[in-house]
Amino acid sequence: MGMTMSQKILAAHAGLDKVVPGQLIEADLDLVLGNDITTPVAVKEFKKAGLDKVFDRKKIAIVPDHFTPNKDIKAAEQCKYIREFARDMDIENYFEVGEMGIEHCLIPEKGLAVPGDLIIGADSHTCTYGALGAFSTGVGSTDMAAGMATGKAWFKVPSAIKFVLKNKPQEWVSGKDIILHIIGMISVDGALYRSMEFMGDGLAYLTMDDRFTMANMAIEAGAKNGIFMVDDITLEYVKEHSSKEYKVYEPDSDAEYDEVYEIDLSKIEPTVAFPHLPDNTRTIDNVGDIEIDQVVIGSCTNGRLGDLRVAAKILKGRKVKKGVRVIVFPGTQNIYLQALKEGIIADFIEAGAVVSTPTCGPCLGGHMGVLAKGERAVSTTNRNFVGRMGHPESEIYLASPAVAAASAITGKITDPRKV
Amino acid sequence: MKAKGRVFRYNDNVDTDVIIPARYLNTSDPKELAKHCMEDIDKDFAQNVKAGDIIVAGKNFGCGSSREHAPLAIKASSVSCVIASTFARIFYRNSINIGLPILECDEAVQGSEAGDELEVDFDTGIIRNLTKGTTFKAQPFPEFMKKIMASDGLINYIKNKNQSG
């Protein structure tokens, strides 16, 4: 029996020729990541254990992005704590406000994740880098602390589900619609403990931004990781962003998968996840009349340049519906700057949207767009759990940048093909 | 090691955003976090929970964010263990790493109601519902994870391993 892409990467990093599902291994890490919420707990653990050295100052990345720019005194103290740790340990990849971005938009842009890498991050959306053909997974703060100290982590080798993507998506259908469709199909624990491996001819029609969005939301199906087969589109991205050595892993021809799904991308409709779970999906023609108070466009899921371009294409020359608040937050400083140069930021502002500095803020109800009781948002983020964006009695509808932008114009959830 | 306590019963897909909402994550002090544990789905939890009490929930407990603050908040609430049909993987990992006992046992979940008194033996995986007079058996942990828990978490485990060379 052969190995999947994920299993091959794990085996290589554990110094083994072969691994099988369920096997417990210890593997060498290429990158250990944390943010301003999870790193303080990791640093506390690190210090409590009397550790005073990191395994490799170049293989750790710390990105204060959740409650930054500091939303209150306690958040400022947390950021100060990890800033000092990064300075004391001489961490090369510490990204301060001004050079930072939302971690999962920033890390690939900085060339810190490449095909074949084994990456852990104390943030559940660390699975994003699977878009580049890396094995990348979210862990907690203690794993981050142990990873920073030893450069290793323990893993239970996952089995996998294969998704064979076919054909070209329709206009206005993006990676977000595809992954929402898949989560709706397999449910929020449909891939629990397992890998989601994406391949097939349909990949040719998916930009890197589409793939980042899809790998990002693998966790919303419970997956350990989501990973894409590397192709020319991946390699072009890597060439443009990184000088790191990389290695391409393909699944063995006799790799065993628990399940195989063929997905005809041409049949996927714009898709929306209703409150309060990402698998509670409906296609746009079954949404009905849902009036909204707020639209959020951005995040580690959909804050990349391709996402902003799509939203701007719809909003350009139009006006946001009176009474609706539209908040756009680009993923990184670089994305923000590119959008500015392309005139996209002007399109947003002229339409009546606000544009925020990169931050995770609104996505997790932290700051910069918290919802009041009874309010409804259409959001391009990744979770619509109870209270995720604010009051426990507020509601979140997850959608693509195109649906979000169309909804901003009409004030209710709207098919982008109809505006 | 044994635990005994009353059941707090929840449904499927309890996510870490409701276990500890992000608006409280500007601190990592476990006592502070415990004050707000579960409040978005059970606002009286922090007030009602007593030392030793047991959280019993359906499938995919702890899904969503990787925040270790979630098992920390539960542990600091003096909950003795969490029993669920299944756990989301990061929560499962985090609980072992910080030494919060968790057990997967769908039968015990189906056979327990809020307020029932349970007794759990972690060595054998035997769960007794003292109120209903029923007994269940949970999946035992792999040896490797038992070692981490016996060391009271991953960091101590690494420390001990380094010291013993």
XYZ file of C-alpha atoms in Angstrom, chain A:
419
model
C 0.000 0.000 0.000
C 1.401 3.381 -1.007
C 1.371 6.663 0.848
C -0.631 9.867 0.430
C 1.078 13.258 -0.036
C 0.615 14.030 3.661
C 2.000 10.678 4.762
C 5.056 11.066 2.512
C 5.912 14.459 3.982
C 5.503 13.137 7.531
C 7.631 10.053 6.796
C 10.411 12.158 5.269
C 10.484 14.472 8.293
C 10.502 11.549 10.729
C 13.428 9.920 8.929
C 11.271 6.927 7.996
C 10.820 5.183 4.652
C 7.208 4.477 5.358
C 4.423 5.432 7.753
C 0.917 4.029 8.135
C -2.281 5.693 9.405
C -2.497 5.674 13.194
C 1.266 5.421 13.683
C 2.692 7.841 16.287
C 5.824 9.595 15.057
C 8.120 12.402 16.076
C 9.046 14.639 13.166
C 11.377 17.575 12.419
C 9.705 20.916 11.819
C 10.529 23.448 9.113
C 8.558 26.264 10.716
C 6.874 26.935 14.080
C 4.343 29.775 14.082
C 2.403 31.760 16.671
C 0.310 34.912 17.059
C -0.376 37.448 19.817
C -3.112 35.292 21.429
C -1.366 31.929 21.426
C 2.306 32.931 21.749
C 2.025 34.461 25.254
C 0.782 31.094 26.587
C 3.578 29.313 24.699
C 6.227 31.679 26.063
C 4.912 31.211 29.613
C 5.200 27.420 29.193
C 8.638 27.793 27.614
C 9.894 29.863 30.542
C 8.147 27.741 33.186
C 10.095 24.739 31.940
C 13.333 26.685 32.389
C 14.058 26.698 28.655
C 16.239 29.525 27.431
C 17.066 28.680 23.829
C 15.036 28.163 20.660
C 16.038 25.369 18.288
C 16.543 27.673 15.306
C 15.925 31.434 15.276
C 15.195 31.325 11.530
C 12.523 28.633 11.744
C 10.159 30.404 14.108
C 7.648 33.038 13.030
C 5.714 35.255 15.422
C 3.021 37.526 14.031
C 1.006 39.811 16.324
C -2.152 40.027 14.212
C -5.248 39.217 16.290
C -5.732 42.153 18.645
C -3.385 44.480 16.780
C -2.923 47.356 16.390
C -3.320 46.869 20.161
C -7.018 47.073 20.958
C -6.675 47.668 24.702
C -4.135 47.692 27.518
C -4.250 43.939 28.131
C -3.729 43.231 24.417
C -0.836 45.708 24.401
C 0.747 43.873 27.347
C 0.433 40.542 25.535
C 2.104 41.980 22.437
C 4.865 43.540 24.528
C 5.520 40.180 26.195
C 6.014 38.346 22.896
C 7.928 41.247 21.331
C 10.446 41.024 24.168
C 10.658 37.250 23.810
C 11.292 37.600 20.059
C 13.999 40.147 20.776
C 15.643 38.041 23.523
C 15.642 34.928 21.331
C 16.681 36.935 18.262
C 13.750 35.484 16.295
C 14.318 36.424 12.664
C 10.696 36.293 11.554
C 8.946 38.533 14.038
C 6.695 40.908 12.119
C 5.732 44.127 13.853
C 2.759 46.350 13.020
C 3.790 48.182 9.865
C 5.421 45.176 8.259
C 2.957 42.521 9.371
C -0.225 41.080 8.015
C -2.701 38.403 8.933
C -0.320 35.502 9.587
C -1.713 33.103 6.981
C -1.596 35.735 4.254
C 1.837 36.913 5.364
C 3.795 33.641 5.746
C 3.409 32.513 2.095
C 3.994 36.067 0.859
C 7.273 36.167 2.816
C 8.303 32.863 1.243
C 8.403 31.068 4.610
C 6.219 28.162 3.485
C 7.175 26.058 0.456
C 6.194 22.676 -1.009
C 7.207 19.690 1.106
C 7.579 21.678 4.353
C 6.318 20.387 7.689
C 4.810 23.307 9.576
C 2.952 23.678 12.872
C 1.312 26.860 14.039
C -0.513 27.806 17.204
C -3.481 28.906 15.152
C -6.035 26.532 13.708
C -5.865 28.081 10.228
C -2.204 27.108 9.860
C -3.579 24.470 7.483
C -3.605 27.287 4.865
C -0.072 26.454 3.631
C -1.281 23.103 2.335
C -2.193 25.178 -0.730
C 1.546 25.147 -1.485
C 1.918 21.389 -1.109
C 3.204 21.596 2.468
C 1.984 19.539 5.430
C 0.794 22.267 7.709
C -1.408 21.976 10.751
C -2.769 23.928 13.699
C -1.722 23.083 17.237
C -1.966 24.733 20.644
C 0.429 26.890 22.608
C 2.138 24.023 24.451
C 2.979 22.317 21.157
C 4.321 25.656 19.943
C 6.510 25.933 23.063
C 7.815 22.394 22.620
C 8.350 23.005 18.898
C 10.303 26.211 19.566
C 12.515 24.367 22.052
C 13.111 21.100 20.211
C 12.243 21.684 16.539
C 10.073 18.596 16.753
C 6.448 17.643 17.265
C 4.551 14.394 17.722
C 1.949 13.371 15.168
C -0.494 10.567 14.720
C -0.225 9.752 11.001
C -3.588 10.599 9.422
C -5.536 8.686 6.822
C -6.940 10.825 4.022
C -9.882 11.790 1.848
C -9.167 12.495 -1.819
C -10.958 15.251 -3.709
C -10.609 15.020 -7.477
C -11.545 18.421 -8.897
C -12.824 18.557 -12.464
C -13.741 21.247 -14.987
C -13.845 25.016 -14.820
C -15.887 26.940 -12.244
C -18.543 29.385 -13.476
C -17.935 33.108 -13.412
C -18.161 34.564 -9.836
C -17.591 31.127 -8.311
C -14.374 30.980 -6.300
C -12.393 28.769 -3.958
C -14.687 29.923 -1.137
C -17.791 28.535 -2.830
C -15.994 25.265 -3.558
C -14.819 24.722 0.001
C -18.187 25.744 1.491
C -19.815 23.277 -0.900
C -17.409 20.529 0.243
C -17.888 21.278 3.960
C -21.651 21.285 3.424
C -21.290 17.878 1.790
C -19.032 16.159 4.350
C -20.008 18.212 7.475
C -17.953 20.000 10.137
C -16.420 16.745 11.363
C -16.421 14.937 8.026
C -12.627 14.942 7.829
C -11.934 14.672 11.583
C -8.309 13.618 12.298
C -7.760 13.120 8.538
C -6.067 14.842 5.611
C -8.019 16.412 2.753
C -5.962 16.009 -0.436
C -6.944 18.036 -3.499
C -5.947 17.107 -7.045
C -7.345 16.731 -10.564
C -7.572 18.676 -13.840
C -9.750 21.323 -12.222
C -6.713 22.637 -10.319
C -5.653 24.407 -13.520
C -8.603 26.802 -13.023
C -7.833 27.618 -9.402
C -5.520 30.521 -8.597
C -3.204 30.339 -5.594
C -5.640 32.662 -3.808
C -8.471 30.157 -4.428
C -6.298 27.350 -3.097
C -5.251 29.275 0.025
C -8.939 29.861 0.791
C -9.758 26.171 0.389
C -6.809 24.819 2.387
C -7.524 27.460 5.042
C -10.989 26.034 5.686
C -9.945 22.354 5.847
C -10.074 22.783 9.641
C -13.778 23.687 9.342
C -14.346 20.093 8.211
C -12.301 18.911 11.204
C -9.306 17.983 9.044
C -5.776 17.721 10.368
C -4.535 19.299 7.148
C -5.626 20.178 3.636
C -3.064 19.804 0.878
C -2.968 20.526 -2.854
C -0.997 18.699 -5.493
C 1.819 20.971 -6.680
C 1.563 22.198 -10.289
C 2.956 25.013 -12.462
C 0.733 27.571 -10.725
C 2.228 26.584 -7.350
C 5.789 26.637 -8.649
C 5.335 30.038 -10.228
C 4.132 31.393 -6.863
C 7.060 29.794 -5.044
C 9.555 31.204 -7.543
C 8.120 34.656 -7.089
C 8.084 34.593 -3.278
C 10.758 32.278 -1.897
C 14.372 31.289 -2.184
C 13.894 28.387 0.249
C 14.619 24.869 -0.959
C 11.467 22.933 -1.661
C 10.455 19.390 -2.490
C 7.399 18.231 -4.408
C 5.579 15.182 -3.046
C 2.949 13.345 -5.060
C 0.757 10.552 -3.754
C 1.818 7.013 -4.671
C -0.285 5.515 -7.458
C -1.502 2.901 -4.967
C -2.001 5.337 -2.073
C -4.990 4.331 -0.007
C -7.738 6.874 0.625
C -10.661 6.388 3.039
C -12.965 8.093 0.560
C -12.701 9.635 -2.896
C -14.956 12.459 -4.063
C -15.148 13.745 -7.612
C -16.182 17.374 -7.640
C -17.414 18.924 -10.889
C -16.416 22.551 -10.361
C -18.622 23.728 -13.253
C -21.717 22.666 -11.259
C -20.887 24.605 -8.097
C -23.077 27.629 -7.416
C -22.248 30.618 -5.211
C -22.693 29.119 -1.744
C -23.510 30.612 1.667
C -23.130 29.028 5.128
C -25.991 29.991 7.447
C -25.596 30.370 11.216
C -24.151 28.732 13.283
C -21.929 26.170 11.561
C -19.875 26.281 8.353
C -21.600 23.114 7.077
C -25.049 24.720 7.191
C -24.762 25.658 3.519
C -27.256 26.736 0.875
C -26.734 27.629 -2.760
C -27.424 31.287 -3.478
C -30.805 30.647 -5.135
C -32.021 28.989 -1.927
C -30.979 31.760 0.431
C -34.233 33.709 0.491
C -34.579 37.239 1.825
C -31.832 37.822 4.389
C -31.337 41.469 5.300
C -27.941 42.376 6.686
C -26.349 45.051 8.878
C -22.682 44.482 8.133
C -20.440 43.117 5.394
C -16.905 41.979 6.165
C -14.466 41.395 3.307
C -11.011 40.122 4.226
C -9.327 37.730 6.731
C -6.887 34.841 6.405
C -9.571 33.150 4.334
C -10.358 35.886 1.804
C -8.078 38.883 2.342
C -5.798 38.363 -0.641
C -5.424 40.585 -3.687
C -7.553 38.316 -5.889
C -10.358 38.527 -3.327
C -10.190 42.315 -3.136
C -10.139 42.599 -6.936
C -13.341 40.566 -7.249
C -15.098 42.628 -4.568
C -13.921 45.896 -6.129
C -15.099 44.832 -9.570
C -18.623 44.603 -8.168
C -18.484 47.692 -5.938
C -16.722 50.039 -8.389
C -18.951 52.921 -9.366
C -21.765 51.726 -7.104
C -22.891 52.645 -3.605
C -23.192 50.571 -0.468
C -26.848 50.325 0.594
C -27.728 53.028 3.111
C -27.616 51.616 6.633
C -25.186 48.790 5.815
C -21.635 48.917 7.196
C -18.953 47.483 4.918
C -15.520 46.747 6.378
C -12.678 45.700 4.090
C -9.480 44.453 5.648
C -6.616 43.474 3.347
C -4.497 40.510 4.465
C -1.090 42.163 4.522
C 0.572 45.527 4.153
C 1.780 44.432 0.714
C -1.716 43.406 -0.418
C -3.011 46.735 0.917
C -0.330 48.630 -1.012
C -0.951 46.726 -4.250
C -4.690 47.335 -3.898
C -3.966 51.018 -3.351
C -1.811 51.191 -6.482
C -4.461 49.432 -8.555
C -7.111 51.917 -7.450
C -9.113 49.231 -5.667
C -8.947 50.982 -2.305
C -10.403 54.119 -3.921
C -13.198 52.000 -5.412
C -14.074 50.706 -1.939
C -14.004 54.099 -0.287
C -15.993 55.762 -3.070
C -18.600 53.030 -2.746
C -18.933 53.800 0.978
C -16.860 51.002 2.537
C -14.197 51.475 5.190
C -10.754 49.965 4.725
C -8.895 48.720 7.794
C -5.272 47.930 8.438
C -4.562 44.159 8.332
C -5.894 42.481 11.501
C -7.858 39.386 12.511
C -10.028 41.753 14.613
C -13.585 41.469 13.258
C -13.387 37.768 12.332
C -13.219 36.658 15.953
C -15.225 39.479 17.492
C -12.069 41.110 18.790
C -12.296 44.654 17.503
C -12.841 46.704 14.297
C -16.398 45.571 13.610
C -17.995 43.694 16.524
C -21.699 42.819 16.110
C -24.491 43.904 18.483
C -27.380 41.725 19.669
C -29.613 40.704 16.796
C -27.313 42.023 14.071
C -26.512 40.067 10.932
C -23.302 40.015 8.909
C -22.272 38.551 5.599
C -18.630 37.723 6.026
C -15.863 36.274 3.882
C -14.276 34.839 7.053
C -14.261 31.191 8.109
C -16.476 30.672 11.155
C -20.081 31.496 11.917
C -20.206 29.996 15.418
C -22.456 31.460 18.138
C -20.910 34.760 19.278
C -17.905 34.466 16.969
C -18.120 38.072 15.740
C -19.718 39.613 18.785
C -22.977 39.235 20.701
C -24.103 35.613 21.178
C -27.399 36.571 19.539
C -25.810 37.999 16.390
C -25.692 36.031 13.146
C -22.941 35.371 10.597
C -23.428 34.209 7.009
C -20.210 32.994 5.404
C -19.759 33.748 1.723
C -17.305 34.598 -1.048
C -16.000 38.122 -1.706
C -18.320 38.301 -4.745
C -21.451 37.452 -2.723
C -20.328 39.798 0.073
C -19.795 42.702 -2.338
C -23.108 42.111 -4.126
C -24.866 41.968 -0.747
C -23.271 45.272 0.274
C -25.062 46.986 -2.617
C -28.520 45.545 -1.999
C -28.472 45.208 1.796
C -29.471 41.576 1.628
C -27.661 38.386 0.667
C -27.389 38.613 -3.092
C -26.248 36.579 -6.076
C -23.280 38.415 -7.670
C -24.690 37.530 -11.104
C -27.742 39.673 -10.378
C -26.193 43.056 -9.597
